[in-house]
């Protein structure tokens, strides 16, 4: 299976469905010699790539960028380059763990990020729910820069198949790209706030809210402190419409 992408604001998003994504990453887990880096990018991340070239370069170096946000799906449709569906980090990992367990593939994971008790609880939730997933180790995400080398060594020694990094963006993407060659894991994924959800510290929006595409609003109500972060979404919408108008103008002038 080849990776199919759709470029939005210069970011090559995977246009695969969740099911196709799971098959694709399972193949990478079995076949890859080097680290397969997955970015789960929401509109906030896309907007940050516009402001920070170093971050944009790190994101574009990833092997797979999944569309983690309904805004990206809507934007892709408006811009005439439809992406099938949202592939969030949390859903992708749960679906993947289910798939690996069904296939009786034994896999080990290392959790890096969040508070220590949160990472540990998230690890316990994952291993209790998915019998084939073993915990190789976990480390909190509130470490000093000078402790990074020791953490990288800890991951090397633990030899996990999958490394989940929940440091928030851009730190998680920079961490993976910087230490990629030393980590010796098969797959590394930046998963944002997923450990908080696995640990039960944060509740995911109920299914019906997700179905009507209002998960972002639910999260905002639950964590009002995120408001200032979400203001950038207004710029995202403005930029999408600007690009849409440009595409329309080009089409009109070529028809003249
Ligand atoms: N985090 C961390 N170290 C830090 C800052 C944040 O480990 O210095 C963790 C935080 O505890 C949370 C995750 O990073 O579990 C990021 O969550 P956020 O909600 O910002 O991510 P999003 O899902 O919005 O990308």
mmCIF file of N, CA and C in Angstrom, residues 185-241:
data_model
loop_
_atom_site.group_PDB
_atom_site.id
_atom_site.type_symbol
_atom_site.label_atom_id
_atom_site.label_comp_id
_atom_site.label_asym_id
_atom_site.label_seq_id
_atom_site.Cartn_x
_atom_site.Cartn_y
_atom_site.Cartn_z
ATOM 1 N N UNK A 185 13.664 2.926 18.169
ATOM 2 C CA UNK A 185 12.311 2.368 18.260
ATOM 3 C C UNK A 185 11.829 2.179 16.819
ATOM 4 N N UNK A 186 10.749 1.434 16.645
ATOM 5 C CA UNK A 186 10.263 1.220 15.275
ATOM 6 C C UNK A 186 9.328 2.343 14.846
ATOM 7 N N UNK A 187 8.453 2.745 15.778
ATOM 8 C CA UNK A 187 7.490 3.798 15.466
ATOM 9 C C UNK A 187 7.474 4.803 16.616
ATOM 10 N N UNK A 188 7.492 6.100 16.286
ATOM 11 C CA UNK A 188 7.388 7.150 17.311
ATOM 12 C C UNK A 188 6.233 8.070 16.927
ATOM 13 N N UNK A 189 5.344 8.314 17.890
ATOM 14 C CA UNK A 189 4.142 9.116 17.606
ATOM 15 C C UNK A 189 3.993 10.235 18.637
ATOM 16 N N UNK A 190 3.745 11.437 18.171
ATOM 17 C CA UNK A 190 3.408 12.549 19.065
ATOM 18 C C UNK A 190 1.913 12.486 19.321
ATOM 19 N N UNK A 191 1.515 12.324 20.586
ATOM 20 C CA UNK A 191 0.081 12.089 20.857
ATOM 21 C C UNK A 191 -0.593 13.156 21.714
ATOM 22 N N UNK A 192 0.050 14.312 21.878
ATOM 23 C CA UNK A 192 -0.598 15.425 22.585
ATOM 24 C C UNK A 192 -1.125 15.049 23.956
ATOM 25 N N UNK A 193 -2.416 15.299 24.175
ATOM 26 C CA UNK A 193 -3.000 15.074 25.496
ATOM 27 C C UNK A 193 -3.570 13.676 25.712
ATOM 28 N N UNK A 194 -3.167 12.698 24.913
ATOM 29 C CA UNK A 194 -3.778 11.357 24.994
ATOM 30 C C UNK A 194 -3.556 10.648 26.326
ATOM 31 N N UNK A 195 -2.403 10.851 26.966
ATOM 32 C CA UNK A 195 -2.155 10.150 28.238
ATOM 33 C C UNK A 195 -3.194 10.586 29.276
ATOM 34 N N UNK A 196 -3.562 11.873 29.239
ATOM 35 C CA UNK A 196 -4.557 12.382 30.190
ATOM 36 C C UNK A 196 -5.888 11.658 30.011
ATOM 37 N N UNK A 197 -6.209 11.325 28.756
ATOM 38 C CA UNK A 197 -7.479 10.640 28.493
ATOM 39 C C UNK A 197 -7.381 9.175 28.937
ATOM 40 N N UNK A 198 -6.292 8.497 28.568
ATOM 41 C CA UNK A 198 -6.138 7.100 29.001
ATOM 42 C C UNK A 198 -6.132 6.998 30.524
ATOM 43 N N UNK A 199 -5.545 8.013 31.169
ATOM 44 C CA UNK A 199 -5.441 7.980 32.637
ATOM 45 C C UNK A 199 -6.746 8.403 33.312
ATOM 46 N N UNK A 200 -7.719 8.864 32.518
ATOM 47 C CA UNK A 200 -9.008 9.284 33.074
ATOM 48 C C UNK A 200 -8.961 10.669 33.705
ATOM 49 N N UNK A 201 -7.891 11.418 33.466
ATOM 50 C CA UNK A 201 -7.780 12.783 34.018
ATOM 51 C C UNK A 201 -8.637 13.754 33.220
ATOM 52 N N UNK A 202 -8.777 13.468 31.940
ATOM 53 C CA UNK A 202 -9.573 14.310 31.041
ATOM 54 C C UNK A 202 -10.571 13.389 30.344
ATOM 55 N N UNK A 203 -11.813 13.852 30.269
ATOM 56 C CA UNK A 203 -12.844 13.047 29.613
ATOM 57 C C UNK A 203 -12.928 13.446 28.147
ATOM 58 N N UNK A 204 -12.963 12.460 27.272
ATOM 59 C CA UNK A 204 -13.182 12.715 25.856
ATOM 60 C C UNK A 204 -14.652 13.106 25.674
ATOM 61 N N UNK A 205 -14.942 13.897 24.661
ATOM 62 C CA UNK A 205 -16.339 14.284 24.386
ATOM 63 C C UNK A 205 -17.173 13.036 24.109
ATOM 64 N N UNK A 206 -18.454 13.022 24.536
ATOM 65 C CA UNK A 206 -19.295 11.867 24.214
ATOM 66 C C UNK A 206 -19.380 11.671 22.683
ATOM 67 N N UNK A 207 -19.664 10.420 22.309
ATOM 68 C CA UNK A 207 -19.664 10.073 20.868
ATOM 69 C C UNK A 207 -20.553 10.987 20.032
ATOM 70 N N UNK A 208 -21.762 11.332 20.575
ATOM 71 C CA UNK A 208 -22.694 12.114 19.776
ATOM 72 C C UNK A 208 -22.133 13.510 19.500
ATOM 73 N N UNK A 209 -21.363 14.033 20.436
ATOM 74 C CA UNK A 209 -20.752 15.354 20.232
ATOM 75 C C UNK A 209 -19.657 15.260 19.159
ATOM 76 N N UNK A 210 -18.910 14.152 19.208
ATOM 77 C CA UNK A 210 -17.865 13.953 18.189
ATOM 78 C C UNK A 210 -18.497 13.799 16.820
ATOM 79 N N UNK A 211 -19.663 13.077 16.803
ATOM 80 C CA UNK A 211 -20.340 12.833 15.523
ATOM 81 C C UNK A 211 -20.793 14.135 14.879
ATOM 82 N N UNK A 212 -21.204 15.123 15.681
ATOM 83 C CA UNK A 212 -21.645 16.391 15.084
ATOM 84 C C UNK A 212 -20.485 17.411 15.014
ATOM 85 N N UNK A 213 -19.284 16.885 15.101
ATOM 86 C CA UNK A 213 -18.055 17.678 14.892
ATOM 87 C C UNK A 213 -17.839 18.800 15.910
ATOM 88 N N UNK A 214 -18.290 18.584 17.138
ATOM 89 C CA UNK A 214 -18.130 19.650 18.132
ATOM 90 C C UNK A 214 -17.191 19.266 19.279
ATOM 91 N N UNK A 215 -16.313 18.310 19.000
ATOM 92 C CA UNK A 215 -15.405 17.892 20.070
ATOM 93 C C UNK A 215 -14.542 19.070 20.543
ATOM 94 N N UNK A 216 -14.123 19.919 19.608
ATOM 95 C CA UNK A 216 -13.280 21.074 19.950
ATOM 96 C C UNK A 216 -14.002 22.003 20.924
ATOM 97 N N UNK A 217 -15.331 22.156 20.721
ATOM 98 C CA UNK A 217 -16.131 23.047 21.555
ATOM 99 C C UNK A 217 -16.286 22.447 22.964
ATOM 100 N N UNK A 218 -16.503 21.133 22.993
ATOM 101 C CA UNK A 218 -16.638 20.425 24.270
ATOM 102 C C UNK A 218 -15.348 20.588 25.079
ATOM 103 N N UNK A 219 -14.212 20.415 24.402
ATOM 104 C CA UNK A 219 -12.914 20.517 25.076
ATOM 105 C C UNK A 219 -12.694 21.929 25.606
ATOM 106 N N UNK A 220 -13.151 22.889 24.808
ATOM 107 C CA UNK A 220 -13.017 24.287 25.219
ATOM 108 C C UNK A 220 -13.841 24.566 26.481
ATOM 109 N N UNK A 221 -15.054 23.981 26.533
ATOM 110 C CA UNK A 221 -15.910 24.169 27.714
ATOM 111 C C UNK A 221 -15.296 23.498 28.939
ATOM 112 N N UNK A 222 -14.676 22.329 28.727
ATOM 113 C CA UNK A 222 -14.072 21.583 29.839
ATOM 114 C C UNK A 222 -12.783 22.243 30.322
ATOM 115 N N UNK A 223 -12.040 22.822 29.370
ATOM 116 C CA UNK A 223 -10.752 23.449 29.716
ATOM 117 C C UNK A 223 -10.736 24.877 29.166
ATOM 118 N N UNK A 224 -11.465 25.808 29.832
ATOM 119 C CA UNK A 224 -11.557 27.179 29.299
ATOM 120 C C UNK A 224 -10.194 27.864 29.151
ATOM 121 N N UNK A 225 -9.186 27.356 29.868
ATOM 122 C CA UNK A 225 -7.850 27.957 29.761
ATOM 123 C C UNK A 225 -7.265 27.791 28.369
ATOM 124 N N UNK A 226 -7.869 26.892 27.571
ATOM 125 C CA UNK A 226 -7.385 26.682 26.213
ATOM 126 C C UNK A 226 -7.878 27.770 25.260
ATOM 127 N N UNK A 227 -8.723 28.670 25.757
ATOM 128 C CA UNK A 227 -9.363 29.652 24.877
ATOM 129 C C UNK A 227 -8.352 30.432 24.034
ATOM 130 N N UNK A 228 -7.308 30.972 24.726
ATOM 131 C CA UNK A 228 -6.353 31.798 23.976
ATOM 132 C C UNK A 228 -5.649 30.993 22.890
ATOM 133 N N UNK A 229 -5.425 29.669 23.159
ATOM 134 C CA UNK A 229 -4.782 28.814 22.162
ATOM 135 C C UNK A 229 -5.669 28.639 20.939
ATOM 136 N N UNK A 230 -6.980 28.595 21.224
ATOM 137 C CA UNK A 230 -7.905 28.289 20.132
ATOM 138 C C UNK A 230 -8.225 29.503 19.260
ATOM 139 N N UNK A 231 -7.780 30.684 19.705
ATOM 140 C CA UNK A 231 -8.042 31.883 18.897
ATOM 141 C C UNK A 231 -7.402 31.777 17.520
ATOM 142 N N UNK A 232 -6.326 31.014 17.458
ATOM 143 C CA UNK A 232 -5.606 30.839 16.196
ATOM 144 C C UNK A 232 -6.488 30.123 15.153
ATOM 145 N N UNK A 233 -7.534 29.454 15.640
ATOM 146 C CA UNK A 233 -8.428 28.758 14.717
ATOM 147 C C UNK A 233 -9.214 29.737 13.855
ATOM 148 N N UNK A 234 -9.396 30.954 14.370
ATOM 149 C CA UNK A 234 -10.071 31.981 13.569
ATOM 150 C C UNK A 234 -9.183 32.319 12.364
ATOM 151 N N UNK A 235 -7.881 32.432 12.613
ATOM 152 C CA UNK A 235 -6.945 32.691 11.511
ATOM 153 C C UNK A 235 -6.930 31.529 10.529
ATOM 154 N N UNK A 236 -7.069 30.310 11.066
ATOM 155 C CA UNK A 236 -7.093 29.134 10.193
ATOM 156 C C UNK A 236 -8.272 29.238 9.216
ATOM 157 N N UNK A 237 -9.452 29.552 9.770
ATOM 158 C CA UNK A 237 -10.648 29.660 8.930
ATOM 159 C C UNK A 237 -10.453 30.767 7.889
ATOM 160 N N UNK A 238 -9.904 31.912 8.332
ATOM 161 C CA UNK A 238 -9.671 33.038 7.402
ATOM 162 C C UNK A 238 -8.737 32.606 6.263
ATOM 163 N N UNK A 239 -7.666 31.896 6.634
ATOM 164 C CA UNK A 239 -6.684 31.459 5.625
ATOM 165 C C UNK A 239 -7.291 30.457 4.638
ATOM 166 N N UNK A 240 -8.148 29.571 5.174
ATOM 167 C CA UNK A 240 -8.794 28.588 4.297
ATOM 168 C C UNK A 240 -9.650 29.319 3.269
ATOM 169 N N UNK A 241 -10.432 30.317 3.720
ATOM 170 C CA UNK A 241 -11.299 31.051 2.790
ATOM 171 C C UNK A 241 -10.481 31.888 1.806
#
